[in-house]
Short mmCIF file of C-alpha atoms in Angstrom, two decimals:
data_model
loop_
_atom_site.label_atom_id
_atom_site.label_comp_id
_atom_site.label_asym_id
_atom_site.label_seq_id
_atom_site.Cartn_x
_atom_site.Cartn_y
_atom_site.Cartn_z
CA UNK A 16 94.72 64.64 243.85
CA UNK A 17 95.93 64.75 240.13
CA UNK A 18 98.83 62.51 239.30
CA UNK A 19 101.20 65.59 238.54
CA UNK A 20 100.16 67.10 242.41
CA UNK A 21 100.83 63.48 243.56
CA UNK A 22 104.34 63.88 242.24
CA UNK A 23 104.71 67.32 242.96
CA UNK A 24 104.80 66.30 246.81
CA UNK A 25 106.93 63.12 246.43
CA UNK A 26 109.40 64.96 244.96
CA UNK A 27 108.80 68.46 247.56
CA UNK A 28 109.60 65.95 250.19
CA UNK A 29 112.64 64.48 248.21
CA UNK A 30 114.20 67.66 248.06
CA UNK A 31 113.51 68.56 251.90
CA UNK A 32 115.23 65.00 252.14
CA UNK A 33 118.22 66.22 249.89
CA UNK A 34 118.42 69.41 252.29
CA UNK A 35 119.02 66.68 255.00
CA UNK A 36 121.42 64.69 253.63
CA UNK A 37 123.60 67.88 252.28
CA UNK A 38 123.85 68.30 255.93
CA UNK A 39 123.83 64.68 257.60
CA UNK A 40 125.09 62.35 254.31
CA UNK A 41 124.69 59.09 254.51
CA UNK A 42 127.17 56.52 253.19
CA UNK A 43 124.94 54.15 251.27
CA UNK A 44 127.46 52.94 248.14
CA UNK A 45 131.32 53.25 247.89
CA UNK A 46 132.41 52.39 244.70
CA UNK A 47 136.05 50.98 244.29
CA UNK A 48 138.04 51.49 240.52
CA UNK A 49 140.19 48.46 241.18
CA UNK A 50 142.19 49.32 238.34
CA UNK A 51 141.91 51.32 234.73
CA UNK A 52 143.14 48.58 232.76
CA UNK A 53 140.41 46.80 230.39
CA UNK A 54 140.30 44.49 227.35
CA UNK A 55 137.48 46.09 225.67
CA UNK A 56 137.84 49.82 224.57
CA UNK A 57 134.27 51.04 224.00
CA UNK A 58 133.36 54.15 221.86
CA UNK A 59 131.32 55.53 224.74
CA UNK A 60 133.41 54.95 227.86
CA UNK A 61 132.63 57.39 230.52
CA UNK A 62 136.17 56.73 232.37
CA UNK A 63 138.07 56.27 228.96
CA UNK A 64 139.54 53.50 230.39
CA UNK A 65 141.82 51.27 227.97
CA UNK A 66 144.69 48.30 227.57
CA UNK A 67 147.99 48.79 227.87
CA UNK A 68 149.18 48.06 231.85
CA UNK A 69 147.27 50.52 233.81
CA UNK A 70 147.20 51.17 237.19
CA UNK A 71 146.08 48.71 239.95
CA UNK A 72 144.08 49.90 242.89
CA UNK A 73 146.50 48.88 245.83
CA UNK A 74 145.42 45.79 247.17
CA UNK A 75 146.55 46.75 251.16
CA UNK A 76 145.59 50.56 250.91
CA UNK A 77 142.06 49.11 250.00
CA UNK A 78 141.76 46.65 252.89
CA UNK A 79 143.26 48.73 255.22
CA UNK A 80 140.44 51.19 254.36
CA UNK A 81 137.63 48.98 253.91
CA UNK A 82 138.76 47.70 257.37
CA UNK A 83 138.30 51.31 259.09
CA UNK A 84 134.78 51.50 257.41
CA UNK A 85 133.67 48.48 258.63
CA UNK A 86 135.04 49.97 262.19
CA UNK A 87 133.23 53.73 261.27
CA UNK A 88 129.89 52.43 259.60
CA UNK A 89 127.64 49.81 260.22
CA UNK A 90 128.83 47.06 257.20
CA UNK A 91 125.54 45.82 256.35
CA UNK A 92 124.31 49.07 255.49
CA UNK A 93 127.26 50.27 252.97
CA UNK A 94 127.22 48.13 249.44
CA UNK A 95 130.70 47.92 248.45
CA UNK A 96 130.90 47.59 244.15
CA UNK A 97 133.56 46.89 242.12
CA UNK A 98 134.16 47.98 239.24
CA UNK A 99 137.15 49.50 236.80
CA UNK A 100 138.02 49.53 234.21
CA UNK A 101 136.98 45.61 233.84
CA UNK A 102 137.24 44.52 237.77
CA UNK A 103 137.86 41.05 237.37
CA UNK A 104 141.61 42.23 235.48
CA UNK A 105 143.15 43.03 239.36
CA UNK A 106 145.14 39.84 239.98
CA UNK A 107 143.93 40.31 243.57
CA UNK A 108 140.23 40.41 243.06
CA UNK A 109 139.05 37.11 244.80
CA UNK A 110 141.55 38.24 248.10
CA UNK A 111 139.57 41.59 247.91
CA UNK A 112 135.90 39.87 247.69
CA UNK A 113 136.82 37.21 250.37
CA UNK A 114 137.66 40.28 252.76
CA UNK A 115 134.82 42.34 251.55
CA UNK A 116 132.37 39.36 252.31
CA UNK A 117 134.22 39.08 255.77
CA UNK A 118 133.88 42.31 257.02
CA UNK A 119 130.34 41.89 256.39
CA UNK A 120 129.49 44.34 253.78
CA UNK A 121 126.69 43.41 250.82
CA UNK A 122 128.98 43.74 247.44
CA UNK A 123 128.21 43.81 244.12
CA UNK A 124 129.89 44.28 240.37
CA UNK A 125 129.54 45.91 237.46
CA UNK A 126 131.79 44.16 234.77
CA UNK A 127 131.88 43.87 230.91
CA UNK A 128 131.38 40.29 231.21
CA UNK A 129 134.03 38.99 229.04
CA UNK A 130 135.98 36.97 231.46
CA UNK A 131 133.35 35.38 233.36
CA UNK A 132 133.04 31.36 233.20
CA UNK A 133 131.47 28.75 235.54
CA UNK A 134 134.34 28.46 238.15
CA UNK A 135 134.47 32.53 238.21
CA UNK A 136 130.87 32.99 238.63
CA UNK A 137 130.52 29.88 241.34
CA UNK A 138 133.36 31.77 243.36
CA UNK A 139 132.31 34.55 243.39
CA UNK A 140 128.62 33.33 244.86
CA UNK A 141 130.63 31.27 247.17
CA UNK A 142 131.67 34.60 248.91
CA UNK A 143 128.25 36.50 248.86
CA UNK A 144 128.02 38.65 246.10
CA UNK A 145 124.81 40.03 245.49
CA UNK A 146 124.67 41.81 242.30
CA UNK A 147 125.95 41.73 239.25
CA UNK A 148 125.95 44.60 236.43
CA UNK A 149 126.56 43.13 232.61
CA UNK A 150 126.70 45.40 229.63
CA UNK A 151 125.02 44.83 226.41
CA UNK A 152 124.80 47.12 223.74
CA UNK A 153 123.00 45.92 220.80
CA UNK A 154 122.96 42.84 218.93
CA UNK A 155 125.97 40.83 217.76
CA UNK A 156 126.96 43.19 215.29
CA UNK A 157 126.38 46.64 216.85
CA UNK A 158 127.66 45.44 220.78
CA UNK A 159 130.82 44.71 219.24
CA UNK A 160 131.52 47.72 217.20
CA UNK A 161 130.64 50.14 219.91
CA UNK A 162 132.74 47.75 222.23
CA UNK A 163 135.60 47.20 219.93
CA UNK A 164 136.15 43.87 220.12
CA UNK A 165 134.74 41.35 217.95
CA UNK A 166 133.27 37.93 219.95
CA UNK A 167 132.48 40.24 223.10
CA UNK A 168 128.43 39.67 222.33
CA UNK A 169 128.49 36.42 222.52
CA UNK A 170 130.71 36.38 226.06
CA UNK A 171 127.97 38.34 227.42
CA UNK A 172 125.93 35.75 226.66
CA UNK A 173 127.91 32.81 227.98
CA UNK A 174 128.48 35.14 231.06
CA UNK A 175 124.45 35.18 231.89
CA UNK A 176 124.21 31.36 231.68
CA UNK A 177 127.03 30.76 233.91
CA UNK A 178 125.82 33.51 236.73
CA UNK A 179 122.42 31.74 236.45
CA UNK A 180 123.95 28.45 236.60
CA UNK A 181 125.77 29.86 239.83
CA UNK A 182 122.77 30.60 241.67
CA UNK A 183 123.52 34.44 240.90
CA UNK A 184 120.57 36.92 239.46
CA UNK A 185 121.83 39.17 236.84
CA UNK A 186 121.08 42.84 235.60
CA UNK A 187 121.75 43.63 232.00
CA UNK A 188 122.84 47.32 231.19
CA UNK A 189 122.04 48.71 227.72
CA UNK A 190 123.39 52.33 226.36
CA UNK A 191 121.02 53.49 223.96
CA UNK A 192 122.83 55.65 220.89
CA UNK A 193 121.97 56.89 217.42
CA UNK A 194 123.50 52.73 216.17
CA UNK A 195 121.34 50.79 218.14
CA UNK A 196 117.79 52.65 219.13
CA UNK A 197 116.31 51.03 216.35
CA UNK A 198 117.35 47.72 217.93
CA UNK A 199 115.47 48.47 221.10
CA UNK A 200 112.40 45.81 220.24
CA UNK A 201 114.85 42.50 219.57
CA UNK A 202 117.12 43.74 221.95
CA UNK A 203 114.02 43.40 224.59
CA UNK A 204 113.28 40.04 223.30
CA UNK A 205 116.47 38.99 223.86
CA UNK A 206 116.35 40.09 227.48
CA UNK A 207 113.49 38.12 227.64
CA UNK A 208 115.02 35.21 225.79
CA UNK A 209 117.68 35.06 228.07
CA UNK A 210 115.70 34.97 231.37
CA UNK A 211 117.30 38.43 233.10
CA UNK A 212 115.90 39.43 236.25
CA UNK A 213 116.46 42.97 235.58
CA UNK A 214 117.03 45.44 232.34
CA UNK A 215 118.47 48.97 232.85
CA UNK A 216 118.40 51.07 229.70
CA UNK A 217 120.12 53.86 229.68
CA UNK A 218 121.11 56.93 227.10
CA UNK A 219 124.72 57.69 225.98
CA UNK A 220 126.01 60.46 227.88
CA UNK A 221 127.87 63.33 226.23
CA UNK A 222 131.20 62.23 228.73
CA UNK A 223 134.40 60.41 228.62
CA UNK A 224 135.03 59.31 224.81
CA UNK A 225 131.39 59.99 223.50
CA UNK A 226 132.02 63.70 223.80
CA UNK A 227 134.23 62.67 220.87
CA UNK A 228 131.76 60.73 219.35
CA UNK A 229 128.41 63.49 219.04
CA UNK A 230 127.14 61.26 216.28
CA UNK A 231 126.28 58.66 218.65
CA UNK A 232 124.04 61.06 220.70
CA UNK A 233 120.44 60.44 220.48
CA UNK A 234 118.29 62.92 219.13
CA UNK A 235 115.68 64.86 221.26
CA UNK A 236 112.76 62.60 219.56
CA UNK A 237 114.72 59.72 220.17
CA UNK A 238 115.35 60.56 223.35
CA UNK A 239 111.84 60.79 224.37
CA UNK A 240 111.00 57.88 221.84
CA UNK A 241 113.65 55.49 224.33
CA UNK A 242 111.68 57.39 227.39
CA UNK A 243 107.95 55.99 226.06
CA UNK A 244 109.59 52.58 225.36
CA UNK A 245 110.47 51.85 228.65
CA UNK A 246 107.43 53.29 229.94
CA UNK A 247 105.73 50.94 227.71
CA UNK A 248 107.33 47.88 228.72
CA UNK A 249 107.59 48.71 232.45
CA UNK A 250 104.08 48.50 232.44
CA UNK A 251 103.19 45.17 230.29
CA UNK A 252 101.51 42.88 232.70
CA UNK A 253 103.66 40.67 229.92
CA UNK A 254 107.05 42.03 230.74
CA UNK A 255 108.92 39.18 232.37
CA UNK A 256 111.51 41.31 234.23
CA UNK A 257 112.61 44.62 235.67
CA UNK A 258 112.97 47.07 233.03
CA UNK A 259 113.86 50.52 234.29
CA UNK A 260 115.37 53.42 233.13
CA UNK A 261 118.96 54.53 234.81
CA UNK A 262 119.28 56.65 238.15
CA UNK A 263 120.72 59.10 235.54
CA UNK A 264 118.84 62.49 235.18
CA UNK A 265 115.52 63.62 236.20
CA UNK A 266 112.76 63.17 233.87
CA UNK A 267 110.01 65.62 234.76
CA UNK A 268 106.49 65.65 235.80
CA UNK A 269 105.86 63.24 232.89
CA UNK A 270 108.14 61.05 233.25
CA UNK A 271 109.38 60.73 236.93
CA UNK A 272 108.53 57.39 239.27
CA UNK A 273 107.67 55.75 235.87
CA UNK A 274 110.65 54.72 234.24
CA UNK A 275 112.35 53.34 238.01
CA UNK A 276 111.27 52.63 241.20
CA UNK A 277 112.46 56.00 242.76
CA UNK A 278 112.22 59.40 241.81
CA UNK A 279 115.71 61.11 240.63
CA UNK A 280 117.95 62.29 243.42
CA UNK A 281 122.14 62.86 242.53
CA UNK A 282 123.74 61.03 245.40
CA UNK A 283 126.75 61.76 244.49
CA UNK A 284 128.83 62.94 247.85
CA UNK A 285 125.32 62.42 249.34
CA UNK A 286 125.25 58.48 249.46
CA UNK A 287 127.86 57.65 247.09
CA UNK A 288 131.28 57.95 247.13
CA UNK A 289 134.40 56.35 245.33
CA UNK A 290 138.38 55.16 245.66
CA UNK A 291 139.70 55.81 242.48
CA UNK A 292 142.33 52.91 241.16
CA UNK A 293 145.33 55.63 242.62
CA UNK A 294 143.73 55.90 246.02
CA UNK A 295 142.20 59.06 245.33
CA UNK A 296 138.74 59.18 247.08
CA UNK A 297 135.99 60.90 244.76
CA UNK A 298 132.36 60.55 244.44
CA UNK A 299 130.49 59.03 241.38
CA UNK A 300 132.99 57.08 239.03
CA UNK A 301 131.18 58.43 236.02
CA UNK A 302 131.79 62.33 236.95
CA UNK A 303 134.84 64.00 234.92
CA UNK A 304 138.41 63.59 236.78
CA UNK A 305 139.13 67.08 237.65
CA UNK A 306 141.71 67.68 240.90
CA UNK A 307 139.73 69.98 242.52
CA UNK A 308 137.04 67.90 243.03
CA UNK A 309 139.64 65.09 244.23
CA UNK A 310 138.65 64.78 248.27
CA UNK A 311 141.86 62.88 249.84
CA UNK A 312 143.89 59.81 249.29
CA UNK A 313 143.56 56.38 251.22
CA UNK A 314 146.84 56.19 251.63
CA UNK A 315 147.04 59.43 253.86
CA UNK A 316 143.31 60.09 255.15
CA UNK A 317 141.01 58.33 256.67
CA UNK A 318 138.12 57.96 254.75
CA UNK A 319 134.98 58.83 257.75
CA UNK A 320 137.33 61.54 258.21
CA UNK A 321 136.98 62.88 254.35
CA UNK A 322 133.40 61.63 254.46
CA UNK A 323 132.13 63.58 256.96
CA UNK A 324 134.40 66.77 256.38
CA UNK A 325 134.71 66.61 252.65
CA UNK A 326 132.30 66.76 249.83
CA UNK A 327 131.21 69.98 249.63
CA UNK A 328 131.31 70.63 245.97
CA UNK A 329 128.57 67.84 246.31
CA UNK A 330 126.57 69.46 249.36
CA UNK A 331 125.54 72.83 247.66
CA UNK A 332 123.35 74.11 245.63
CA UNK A 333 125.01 74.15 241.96
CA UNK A 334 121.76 75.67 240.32
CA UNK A 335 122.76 78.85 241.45
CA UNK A 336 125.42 79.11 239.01
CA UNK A 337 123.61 78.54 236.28
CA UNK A 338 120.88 81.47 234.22
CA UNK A 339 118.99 78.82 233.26
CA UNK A 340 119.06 76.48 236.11
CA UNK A 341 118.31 79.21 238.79
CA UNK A 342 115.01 80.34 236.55
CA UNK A 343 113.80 76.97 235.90
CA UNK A 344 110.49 75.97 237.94
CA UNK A 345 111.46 72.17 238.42
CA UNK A 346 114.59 73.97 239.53
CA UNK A 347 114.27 72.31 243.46
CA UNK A 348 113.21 68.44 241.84
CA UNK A 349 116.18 68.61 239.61
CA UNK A 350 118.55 70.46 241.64
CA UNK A 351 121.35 70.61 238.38
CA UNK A 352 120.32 67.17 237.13
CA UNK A 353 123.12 64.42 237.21
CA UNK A 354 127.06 65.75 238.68
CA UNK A 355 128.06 63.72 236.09
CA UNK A 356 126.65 65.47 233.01
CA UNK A 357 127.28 68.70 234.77
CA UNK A 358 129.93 70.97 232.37
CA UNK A 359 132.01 72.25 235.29
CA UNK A 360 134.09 74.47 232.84
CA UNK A 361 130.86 76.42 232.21
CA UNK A 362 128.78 76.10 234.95
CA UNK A 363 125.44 74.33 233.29
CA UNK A 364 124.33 70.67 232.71
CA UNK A 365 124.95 68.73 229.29
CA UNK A 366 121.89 67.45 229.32
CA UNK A 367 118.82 68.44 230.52
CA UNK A 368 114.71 67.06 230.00
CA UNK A 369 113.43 70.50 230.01
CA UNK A 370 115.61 71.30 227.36
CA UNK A 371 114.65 68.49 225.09
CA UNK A 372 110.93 68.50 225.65
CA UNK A 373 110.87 72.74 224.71
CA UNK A 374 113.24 71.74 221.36
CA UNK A 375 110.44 69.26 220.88
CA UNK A 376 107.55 71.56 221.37
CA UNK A 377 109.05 73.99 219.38
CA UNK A 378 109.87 71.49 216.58
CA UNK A 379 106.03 70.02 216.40
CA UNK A 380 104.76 73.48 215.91
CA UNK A 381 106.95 74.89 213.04
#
């Protein structure tokens, strides 16, 4: 069998599995914003989160709720992550982590990586965390213009020697944008220099503040360009680590169970869900706020309840809303692409592969 009929069944049997879970989810990830606040204010924030006080997930509501999951699901199979905002700002974060490791749930953070030092990483180990998301977006110069904040780089970089010195293993997270593709090459030698175990690299998304910032969207041929150079490096017997492209979008036949370990599924209100930092339950972190896609509050509902009930914006078939979706013959494989690039305003996904590959093809033969 040819390797596009190899992947043409993976992924017909993904999307049988999608059926399934649309109909049985499967709570695999909850996410928890414990708060808005941040000391960094990056150009590209999906969440446009910022300084200033901010709101602070409530440290009870949260406990209370992880409490009745750990009653409702089986612990060991949900992976609690917290995130903001910048996490680590919630004065109550290490009473939160203790609890989350005690109830017996796998967690893990994603976090800027600004405030982490020995005794932070070392406690945090000490109660069980098992992974640990840093961002890193260019070199000295270009990380800290995109993040704001001049010295941020180099925290990043004290933050990976103290995680390793803490026993902890440590994925690096790199947006790729119009300032820094052409650092891709030392940026990957400094992954290497640095000893990560794993290296996502991701695109810029058109959300949050970048949708005010279209100059730092890639290009079509640099989008494909960042798609061979993973490819490339994913598959160097030389390549020390990990290096994987983001759950993000689908890629197409070309491109799909190349770039990561699993071909593209959304799980968003399939396997993942969120508490925003008001109590709000959602799904993915990253999709835009918008009340009607708000499911229930921790402070009122039980959250199997809105779980099992809820979702259903999540559950359906969005592709039928859209001309170009609904025509589309990798309609069923990409099923609408990410929720979180989808423009719910006018019914059709920001981005799209098929898009940028036929604006490519068209390009090459002007």
């Amino acid at each position: 069998m040819s390797k596009v009929g190899i992947k043409s069944r993976d992924m017909g049997r993904l999307a049988e599995y999608r059926e399934y879970l649309r109909r049985h989810p499967r709570l695999t990830y909850l996410f928890a914003e414990l708060t808005d606040r941040c000391n960094l204010a990056c150009l590209h924030c999906g969440s446009s989160c910022g300084g200033g006080e901010g709101r602070l997930l409530d440290t009870k509501l949260l406990l209370r709720t992880l409490g009745e999951v750990a009653e409702d699901f089986e612990p060991r199979t949900v992976m609690i992550c917290l995130t903001g905002g910048e996490p680590l700002l919630h004065p109550d974060f290490f009473e939160i982590a203790k609890r989350i490791h005690d109830f017996g749930f796998p967690w893990g953070i994603t976090t800027n990586g600004t405030l982490i030092d020995l005794p932070v990483a070392e406690r945090m180990a000490a109660l069980g965390l098992e992974s640990v998301t840093l961002s890193l977006d260019g070199l000295e110069g270009t990380h800290d213009a995109l993040r704001r904040v001049k010295g941020s780089f180099r925290k990043v970089l004290k933050a990976v020697e103290c995680l390793h010195a803490a026993g902890i293993s440590v994925q690096i997270t790199s947006v790729i944008h119009s300032g820094n593709y052409h650092e891709l090459e030392p940026l990957f030698d400094l992954m290497c220099e640095m000893r990560v175990e794993s290296w996502r690299v991701i695109n810029i998304e058109p959300i949050g503040r970048a949708l005010a910032h279209p100059e730092l969207l890639l290009s079509d041929e640099r989008m494909l360009g960042l798609l061979d150079f993973i490819r490339e490096k994913r598959y160097d017997a030389g390549t020390p680590m990990d290096v994987c492209f983001g759950c993000s979008h689908y890629l197409s036949y070309e491109y799909e169970r190349e770039l990561r370990d699993n071909y593209f599924i959304c799980g968003s209100g399939l396997y993942v869900a969120s508490i925003l930092c008001n109590g709000d339950i959602y799904s993915c972190l990253d999709i835009e706020r918008r009340p009607e896609l708000i499911q229930g509050n921790i402070a009122r509902d039980r959250f199997s309840d809105v779980w099992r009930d809820g979702f259903r914006e999540f559950r359906s078939d969005r592709t039928m809303l859209c001309g170009k979706c609904r025509n589309c013959a990798e309609r069923e494989f990409c099923a609408g692409d990410s929720t979180h690039t989808w423009d719910f305003d006018n019914n059709q996904p920001r981005f799209c592969i098929a898009s940028v590959k036929r604006n490519m093809r068209k390009e090459n033969s002007q």
